[in-house]
CSV table of C-alpha atoms in Angstrom, one decimal:
chain,number,residue,atom,x,y,z
A,1025,MET,CA,93.4,94.7,91.1
A,1026,LYS,CA,93.4,98.4,91.1
A,1027,LYS,CA,96.5,100.3,91.9
A,1028,VAL,CA,95.7,103.8,93.1
A,1029,ILE,CA,98.3,106.5,93.9
A,1030,PHE,CA,97.3,109.3,96.5
A,1031,PHE,CA,99.7,112.5,96.1
A,1032,LEU,CA,100.0,115.1,98.9
A,1033,PRO,CA,102.8,117.4,99.6
A,1034,THR,CA,103.2,116.2,103.7
A,1035,LEU,CA,101.0,114.9,106.2
A,1036,ASN,CA,100.9,118.0,108.2
A,1037,GLY,CA,98.1,119.3,109.9
A,1038,GLY,CA,95.9,120.7,107.1
A,1039,GLY,CA,92.2,119.7,106.3
A,1040,ALA,CA,93.0,117.9,102.9
A,1041,GLU,CA,95.8,116.0,104.6
A,1042,ARG,CA,93.7,114.7,107.4
A,1043,VAL,CA,90.9,113.6,105.1
A,1044,THR,CA,93.0,112.3,102.7
A,1045,VAL,CA,94.8,110.1,105.5
A,1046,ASN,CA,91.2,109.2,106.7
A,1047,LEU,CA,90.2,107.9,103.2
A,1048,ILE,CA,92.9,105.9,102.2
A,1049,ASN,CA,92.9,104.2,105.7
A,1050,LYS,CA,89.4,103.0,105.0
A,1051,LEU,CA,89.8,102.1,101.3
A,1052,SER,CA,93.0,100.0,101.9
A,1053,SER,CA,91.0,98.3,104.9
A,1054,ASN,CA,87.5,97.6,103.5
A,1055,PHE,CA,88.5,96.9,99.8
A,1056,ASP,CA,90.9,94.1,98.8
A,1057,ASN,CA,90.7,94.9,95.4
A,1058,LEU,CA,92.4,98.1,95.7
A,1059,ASP,CA,96.1,98.8,96.0
A,1060,ILE,CA,96.6,101.8,97.7
A,1061,HIS,CA,99.9,103.9,97.8
A,1062,LEU,CA,100.9,107.3,98.9
A,1063,LEU,CA,103.5,109.6,97.4
A,1064,LEU,CA,104.7,112.5,99.5
A,1065,LEU,CA,106.8,115.2,98.3
A,1066,ARG,CA,108.1,114.9,101.9
A,1067,LYS,CA,107.6,112.4,104.6
A,1068,GLU,CA,106.7,114.1,107.4
A,1069,GLY,CA,103.9,115.8,109.4
A,1070,VAL,CA,101.5,115.0,112.3
A,1071,PHE,CA,99.3,112.7,110.3
A,1072,LEU,CA,102.1,109.9,109.6
A,1073,SER,CA,101.3,108.1,112.6
A,1074,ASN,CA,97.7,107.7,111.8
A,1075,LEU,CA,98.4,106.1,108.5
A,1076,ASN,CA,97.6,102.2,108.5
A,1077,ALA,CA,100.7,100.1,108.5
A,1078,GLU,CA,100.0,98.3,105.4
A,1079,ILE,CA,99.9,101.4,103.1
A,1080,ASN,CA,103.2,101.9,100.9
A,1081,VAL,CA,104.3,105.6,101.2
A,1082,THR,CA,107.2,106.9,99.1
A,1083,ASP,CA,109.2,109.9,99.7
A,1084,LEU,CA,110.2,112.1,96.8
A,1085,ASN,CA,112.6,114.1,99.7
A,1086,SER,CA,111.8,117.3,97.7
A,1087,LYS,CA,111.6,121.0,99.3
A,1088,ARG,CA,109.3,122.2,96.7
A,1089,THR,CA,106.8,120.8,94.2
A,1090,ILE,CA,108.7,122.1,91.0
A,1091,TYR,CA,111.9,120.2,92.3
A,1092,SER,CA,110.0,116.9,92.3
A,1093,PHE,CA,108.7,117.1,88.5
A,1094,PHE,CA,111.0,114.5,87.1
A,1095,LYS,CA,111.1,112.2,90.2
A,1096,ILE,CA,107.0,112.1,89.8
A,1097,ILE,CA,107.5,110.7,86.3
A,1098,LYS,CA,110.0,108.5,86.8
A,1099,PHE,CA,107.8,107.0,89.8
A,1100,ILE,CA,104.6,106.9,87.4
A,1101,LYS,CA,106.7,104.9,85.0
A,1102,LYS,CA,107.9,102.6,87.4
A,1103,GLU,CA,104.6,101.8,89.4
A,1104,LYS,CA,102.2,102.1,86.5
A,1105,PRO,CA,99.3,103.0,88.6
A,1106,ASP,CA,95.8,102.7,87.1
A,1107,TYR,CA,95.0,105.9,89.1
A,1108,PHE,CA,96.7,109.0,90.1
A,1109,VAL,CA,94.8,111.2,92.5
A,1110,SER,CA,96.0,114.4,93.6
A,1111,SER,CA,95.0,116.9,95.9
A,1112,LEU,CA,95.5,120.9,96.2
A,1113,ASN,CA,95.9,123.2,93.5
A,1114,TYR,CA,99.3,123.4,92.7
A,1115,LEU,CA,99.6,119.7,93.1
A,1116,ASN,CA,96.9,119.3,90.6
A,1117,VAL,CA,98.3,121.4,88.1
A,1118,VAL,CA,101.4,119.7,88.2
A,1119,SER,CA,100.1,116.1,87.9
A,1120,LEU,CA,98.0,117.6,84.7
A,1121,ILE,CA,101.1,118.7,83.1
A,1122,ILE,CA,102.8,115.1,83.9
A,1123,LYS,CA,99.7,113.6,82.3
A,1124,ARG,CA,100.2,115.7,78.9
A,1125,ILE,CA,103.8,114.9,78.6
A,1126,THR,CA,103.8,110.9,79.5
A,1127,ASN,CA,102.5,108.1,77.4
A,1128,THR,CA,100.8,106.2,80.2
A,1129,HIS,CA,97.7,104.3,80.4
A,1130,THR,CA,96.9,106.0,84.1
A,1131,LYS,CA,93.9,108.1,84.9
A,1132,PHE,CA,94.6,111.4,86.5
A,1133,PHE,CA,92.1,112.3,89.1
A,1134,VAL,CA,92.3,115.9,90.8
A,1135,THR,CA,90.6,116.7,94.0
A,1136,GLU,CA,89.3,120.3,94.8
A,1137,HIS,CA,89.1,121.0,98.5
A,1138,SER,CA,88.8,124.7,98.2
A,1139,THR,CA,86.5,127.6,96.3
A,1140,ILE,CA,88.9,128.6,93.5
A,1141,SER,CA,87.2,132.4,93.2
A,1142,GLN,CA,87.9,132.9,97.0
A,1143,ARG,CA,91.4,132.0,96.8
A,1144,LEU,CA,92.1,134.3,93.7
A,1145,ASN,CA,92.0,137.4,96.2
A,1146,ASN,CA,95.4,135.8,98.2
A,1147,LEU,CA,97.9,134.7,95.4
A,1148,SER,CA,101.4,136.0,95.1
A,1149,GLY,CA,104.7,135.5,93.5
A,1150,LEU,CA,104.5,132.5,91.3
A,1151,GLY,CA,100.8,131.5,93.0
A,1152,VAL,CA,99.4,133.9,90.5
A,1153,LEU,CA,99.9,131.5,87.7
A,1154,VAL,CA,98.0,128.7,89.1
A,1155,PRO,CA,94.5,130.0,88.1
A,1156,PHE,CA,95.7,130.3,84.3
A,1157,LEU,CA,97.3,126.8,84.4
A,1158,MET,CA,93.8,125.4,86.2
A,1159,LYS,CA,91.9,127.0,83.3
A,1160,LYS,CA,94.3,125.5,80.8
A,1161,LEU,CA,94.4,122.1,82.4
A,1162,TYR,CA,91.6,120.8,84.2
A,1163,ASN,CA,89.6,120.0,81.3
A,1164,SER,CA,92.4,117.3,80.6
A,1165,ALA,CA,92.0,115.7,84.0
A,1166,ASP,CA,90.2,112.2,83.4
A,1167,HIS,CA,87.9,113.2,86.6
A,1168,ILE,CA,87.7,116.1,88.9
A,1169,ILE,CA,86.3,115.2,92.4
A,1170,CYS,CA,84.8,118.4,94.6
A,1171,VAL,CA,84.4,118.0,98.1
A,1172,SER,CA,81.3,120.1,98.1
A,1173,GLU,CA,78.5,121.3,95.9
A,1174,GLY,CA,79.6,124.9,96.4
A,1175,ILE,CA,83.0,124.2,95.1
A,1176,LYS,CA,81.9,122.6,92.1
A,1177,ILE,CA,79.5,125.2,91.2
A,1178,ASP,CA,82.3,128.0,91.8
A,1179,LEU,CA,84.9,125.4,89.6
A,1180,LEU,CA,82.1,125.6,86.8
A,1181,SER,CA,81.7,129.1,86.9
A,1182,THR,CA,85.3,130.0,87.4
A,1183,LEU,CA,87.3,127.5,85.2
A,1184,LYS,CA,84.4,126.7,82.6
A,1185,ILE,CA,84.9,123.0,83.4
A,1186,ARG,CA,82.9,120.6,81.6
A,1187,ASN,CA,80.3,119.6,83.7
A,1188,GLU,CA,80.3,115.6,83.1
A,1189,LYS,CA,83.8,115.4,84.4
A,1190,ILE,CA,82.8,116.5,87.9
A,1191,SER,CA,82.0,114.6,90.9
A,1192,VAL,CA,80.7,115.7,94.5
A,1193,ILE,CA,81.9,113.3,96.8
A,1194,TYR,CA,81.8,114.7,100.6
A,1195,ASN,CA,84.6,114.0,103.0
A,1196,PHE,CA,83.7,111.1,105.0
A,1197,ILE,CA,83.7,111.1,108.8
A,1198,ASP,CA,84.8,108.3,110.9
A,1199,PHE,CA,82.2,108.3,113.5
A,1200,GLU,CA,83.3,105.1,115.3
A,1201,LYS,CA,86.9,106.7,115.8
A,1202,ILE,CA,85.3,109.9,117.1
A,1203,ASN,CA,83.2,108.3,119.5
A,1204,LYS,CA,86.2,106.3,120.8
A,1205,LEU,CA,88.2,109.5,121.3
A,1206,LYS,CA,85.7,111.9,122.5
A,1207,ALA,CA,85.6,109.7,125.6
A,1208,LEU,CA,89.2,110.1,126.6
A,1209,GLU,CA,90.3,112.7,129.2
A,1210,VAL,CA,91.6,116.0,128.4
A,1211,GLN,CA,92.9,118.4,131.2
A,1212,HIS,CA,92.5,122.2,130.9
A,1213,HIS,CA,91.8,124.5,133.8
A,1214,PHE,CA,89.0,126.2,131.7
A,1215,PHE,CA,86.9,123.3,132.0
A,1216,LYS,CA,87.0,123.4,135.6
A,1217,SER,CA,86.1,127.0,135.9
A,1218,GLY,CA,82.4,126.3,135.8
A,1219,PHE,CA,81.7,128.8,132.9
A,1220,PRO,CA,81.0,128.2,129.4
A,1221,VAL,CA,83.9,127.3,127.4
A,1222,ILE,CA,83.9,127.9,123.4
A,1223,ILE,CA,86.3,126.0,121.2
A,1224,SER,CA,87.5,126.3,117.4
A,1225,VAL,CA,90.0,124.4,115.9
A,1226,GLY,CA,92.0,124.6,112.4
A,1227,ARG,CA,95.2,126.1,111.1
A,1228,LEU,CA,96.2,129.6,112.2
A,1229,ILE,CA,95.9,130.9,109.0
A,1230,TYR,CA,94.4,133.9,107.2
A,1231,GLU,CA,91.4,132.1,105.8
A,1232,LYS,CA,90.2,130.7,109.1
A,1233,ASN,CA,89.9,134.1,110.5
A,1234,PHE,CA,90.3,133.7,114.0
A,1235,ASP,CA,90.5,137.4,114.4
A,1236,LEU,CA,86.9,137.9,113.9
A,1237,LEU,CA,86.1,134.8,116.5
A,1238,ILE,CA,88.4,136.3,119.0
A,1239,ASP,CA,86.5,139.8,118.5
A,1240,ALA,CA,83.3,138.5,119.1
A,1241,PHE,CA,84.5,136.4,122.2
A,1242,LEU,CA,85.9,139.5,123.7
A,1243,GLU,CA,82.4,141.2,123.1
A,1244,VAL,CA,80.4,138.2,124.4
A,1245,ARG,CA,82.9,138.3,127.4
A,1246,SER,CA,82.3,141.7,128.3
A,1247,LYS,CA,78.7,140.6,129.4
A,1248,THR,CA,78.9,136.8,130.0
A,1249,LYS,CA,81.7,135.1,131.8
A,1250,CYS,CA,83.1,132.3,129.5
A,1251,LYS,CA,86.2,131.0,128.2
A,1252,LEU,CA,87.7,130.7,124.6
A,1253,ILE,CA,90.2,127.9,123.4
A,1254,ILE,CA,91.9,127.5,120.1
A,1255,LEU,CA,93.5,124.3,118.8
A,1256,GLY,CA,95.9,124.6,116.1
A,1257,GLU,CA,99.2,125.7,114.8
A,1258,GLY,CA,100.2,127.8,111.8
A,1259,PRO,CA,101.8,131.2,110.5
A,1260,PHE,CA,99.5,133.5,112.2
A,1261,LYS,CA,100.3,132.2,115.5
A,1262,ASN,CA,102.1,135.3,116.9
A,1263,ILE,CA,99.7,137.8,115.6
A,1264,LEU,CA,96.7,135.8,117.4
A,1265,LYS,CA,98.9,135.8,120.5
A,1266,ASN,CA,99.5,139.6,120.4
A,1267,LYS,CA,96.2,140.3,119.8
A,1268,ILE,CA,95.2,138.0,122.6
A,1269,SER,CA,97.9,139.5,125.0
A,1270,GLY,CA,96.8,143.0,124.5
A,1271,SER,CA,92.7,142.5,124.9
A,1272,ARG,CA,91.1,143.2,128.3
A,1273,PHE,CA,90.3,139.3,128.8
A,1274,ASN,CA,93.6,137.8,127.6
A,1275,GLU,CA,93.3,135.3,130.6
A,1276,ASP,CA,90.3,133.7,129.1
A,1277,ILE,CA,91.7,132.9,125.7
A,1278,ASP,CA,94.0,130.2,125.2
A,1279,LEU,CA,96.0,128.8,122.1
A,1280,VAL,CA,96.7,125.2,123.1
A,1281,GLY,CA,98.4,124.3,119.7
A,1282,PHE,CA,97.5,121.3,117.5
A,1283,GLN,CA,96.3,118.3,119.4
A,1284,ASN,CA,95.8,114.9,118.1
A,1285,ASN,CA,92.6,114.3,119.6
A,1286,PRO,CA,90.5,117.5,119.0
A,1287,TYR,CA,87.2,115.3,119.7
A,1288,ALA,CA,88.0,115.3,123.6
A,1289,TRP,CA,88.4,118.8,123.6
A,1290,MET,CA,84.9,119.4,121.5
A,1291,ASN,CA,83.2,116.8,123.8
A,1292,LYS,CA,84.2,119.2,127.0
A,1293,ALA,CA,83.1,122.4,125.5
A,1294,ASP,CA,79.7,124.0,125.3
A,1295,LEU,CA,80.1,125.7,122.0
A,1296,PHE,CA,81.9,125.2,118.5
A,1297,VAL,CA,82.7,128.1,116.3
A,1298,LEU,CA,83.8,128.0,112.8
A,1299,SER,CA,84.9,131.3,111.6
A,1300,SER,CA,86.3,131.2,108.1
A,1301,ARG,CA,86.3,133.7,105.2
A,1302,THR,CA,86.3,130.5,103.0
A,1303,GLU,CA,86.0,126.8,103.2
A,1304,GLY,CA,85.7,123.8,100.9
A,1305,LEU,CA,83.9,121.3,103.1
A,1306,PRO,CA,84.8,122.3,106.5
A,1307,THR,CA,85.2,118.8,108.2
A,1308,VAL,CA,86.2,119.8,111.7
A,1309,LEU,CA,82.4,121.3,111.5
A,1310,ILE,CA,81.4,118.1,110.9
A,1311,GLU,CA,83.2,116.2,113.5
A,1312,ALA,CA,82.3,119.0,116.3
A,1313,MET,CA,78.6,117.7,115.4
A,1314,ALA,CA,79.3,114.2,115.6
A,1315,VAL,CA,80.6,114.8,119.1
A,1316,GLY,CA,77.3,116.5,119.9
A,1317,CYS,CA,78.9,119.7,120.4
A,1318,GLN,CA,76.6,123.0,119.9
A,1319,VAL,CA,77.8,124.7,116.7
A,1320,ILE,CA,77.4,128.0,114.8
A,1321,SER,CA,79.5,128.7,111.5
A,1322,THR,CA,79.9,131.7,109.3
A,1323,ASP,CA,78.1,131.0,105.9
A,1324,CYS,CA,81.1,131.4,104.1
A,1325,PRO,CA,81.8,130.0,100.7
A,1326,SER,CA,81.3,127.2,100.6
A,1327,GLY,CA,80.3,124.1,102.8
A,1328,PRO,CA,78.6,125.3,105.8
A,1329,SER,CA,75.3,125.6,104.4
A,1330,GLU,CA,75.6,122.0,102.8
A,1331,ILE,CA,76.3,120.7,106.5
A,1332,ILE,CA,74.0,122.7,108.8
A,1333,SER,CA,70.9,124.9,108.6
A,1334,ASN,CA,69.4,127.3,110.9
A,1335,THR,CA,67.0,124.5,112.1
A,1336,GLU,CA,69.8,122.4,113.6
A,1337,GLY,CA,72.8,124.9,113.8
A,1338,LEU,CA,73.3,128.7,113.5
A,1339,LEU,CA,74.7,130.1,110.6
A,1340,VAL,CA,76.3,133.3,110.9
A,1341,LYS,CA,76.4,136.1,108.3
A,1342,ASN,CA,80.0,136.1,106.5
A,1343,LEU,CA,82.5,138.6,108.2
A,1344,ASP,CA,79.5,139.8,110.5
A,1345,ILE,CA,80.8,140.3,114.0
A,1346,ASP,CA,77.4,141.5,115.4
A,1347,ASP,CA,75.7,138.4,114.1
A,1348,MET,CA,78.2,136.2,115.6
A,1349,VAL,CA,78.0,138.1,118.5
A,1350,GLU,CA,74.4,137.5,118.9
A,1351,LYS,CA,74.4,133.8,118.1
A,1352,ILE,CA,77.1,132.7,120.3
A,1353,ASN,CA,75.3,134.4,123.2
A,1354,LEU,CA,72.1,132.6,122.1
A,1355,CYS,CA,74.1,129.3,122.3
A,1356,LEU,CA,75.3,129.9,125.6
A,1357,GLU,CA,72.0,130.5,127.1
A,1358,SER,CA,71.3,126.5,126.5
A,1359,ARG,CA,74.7,124.8,126.7
A,1360,GLU,CA,73.3,121.7,125.5
A,1361,LYS,CA,74.4,118.7,123.4
A,1362,ILE,CA,72.7,118.1,120.3
A,1363,LYS,CA,72.0,115.1,118.1
A,1364,TYR,CA,72.4,115.7,114.4
A,1365,ASP,CA,72.1,113.8,111.2
A,1366,LEU,CA,75.2,113.0,109.7
A,1367,SER,CA,74.3,110.2,107.6
A,1368,LYS,CA,75.5,111.5,104.3
A,1369,PHE,CA,79.2,111.7,105.6
A,1370,ASN,CA,79.3,108.0,106.5
A,1371,ILE,CA,82.1,105.8,105.2
A,1372,ASP,CA,80.0,103.4,103.4
A,1373,SER,CA,78.0,106.1,101.2
A,1374,ILE,CA,81.4,108.0,100.4
A,1375,SER,CA,83.6,104.6,99.9
A,1376,SER,CA,81.2,103.4,97.5
A,1377,LYS,CA,81.1,106.6,95.4
A,1378,TYR,CA,85.1,106.2,95.1
A,1379,LEU,CA,84.8,102.7,94.3
A,1380,LYS,CA,82.6,103.3,91.3
A,1381,LEU,CA,85.1,105.7,89.9
A,1382,PHE,CA,87.9,103.2,90.2
A,1383,TYR,CA,85.7,100.4,88.7
């Protein structure tokens, strides 16, 4: 049996956290030859309740990654895992520093969920050191897992990583779970209005660019009666609330916060819009497609163009409000459910690729 430790900061509502929980749940349930553990800087977050009960969770009880450095070393020496799998840039850097200074048989895998070149533009404080450390350390990883081809290409170009050490493994989607949850009832007065409802889901942060979506919606709403619902929490919440409250159609936009079952909301909506400036592999876009919701997405780096094409969804020129307005209007004319081919994101395909890495 192989012991595999997955390392995350918390289980708060981020994309990397959510897909990791989904992955380790399935790996622990489907493969008896894997002993799955989860290591957290702090045992907190909305996805804790989603974890399978049999998964061992260790809480380092650290406020910051740097404070947990020696705790992680002690944990690895005690547990002696076969594999240590980290996600997020700064955790990956810490993991690879630990790899260099510890004498252990453990193989260190790092997972990339974001497009590095895009993130370089928004770093501050000690964060500016992360790309430099990534360049120095990523070639020492036993393996690098990228969640999209776009991330792999960007990583090779930006960090000059050796190609043979990189695999592209998409985030899997639990279609069975989505089909069950999408049928549950959800209450919101917008769904009773008789007007088309547009929905978006994500953390309220700069990268998700909800400003663009709101501006585009307001233009659409000036000619067509419709509603906008945004699911999620984050540091930009007050900024977005102020933007909405000062708009002409503020009663047609609602920030409803984090929802543990976004699929029921998507199922009620007429259109899902991803407005991001940058992504890795936007799982929420695939989930909206799995529900059958019409989708449009900015053609941002990276991921959306690997998920949808203009034959089955609509890609919007990145940061282009006029293009987004035009394509929202096109979709609202039909208001139909669509069946997409999402077979490359199923659990059997994805889990078998991880199993090959571990054996």
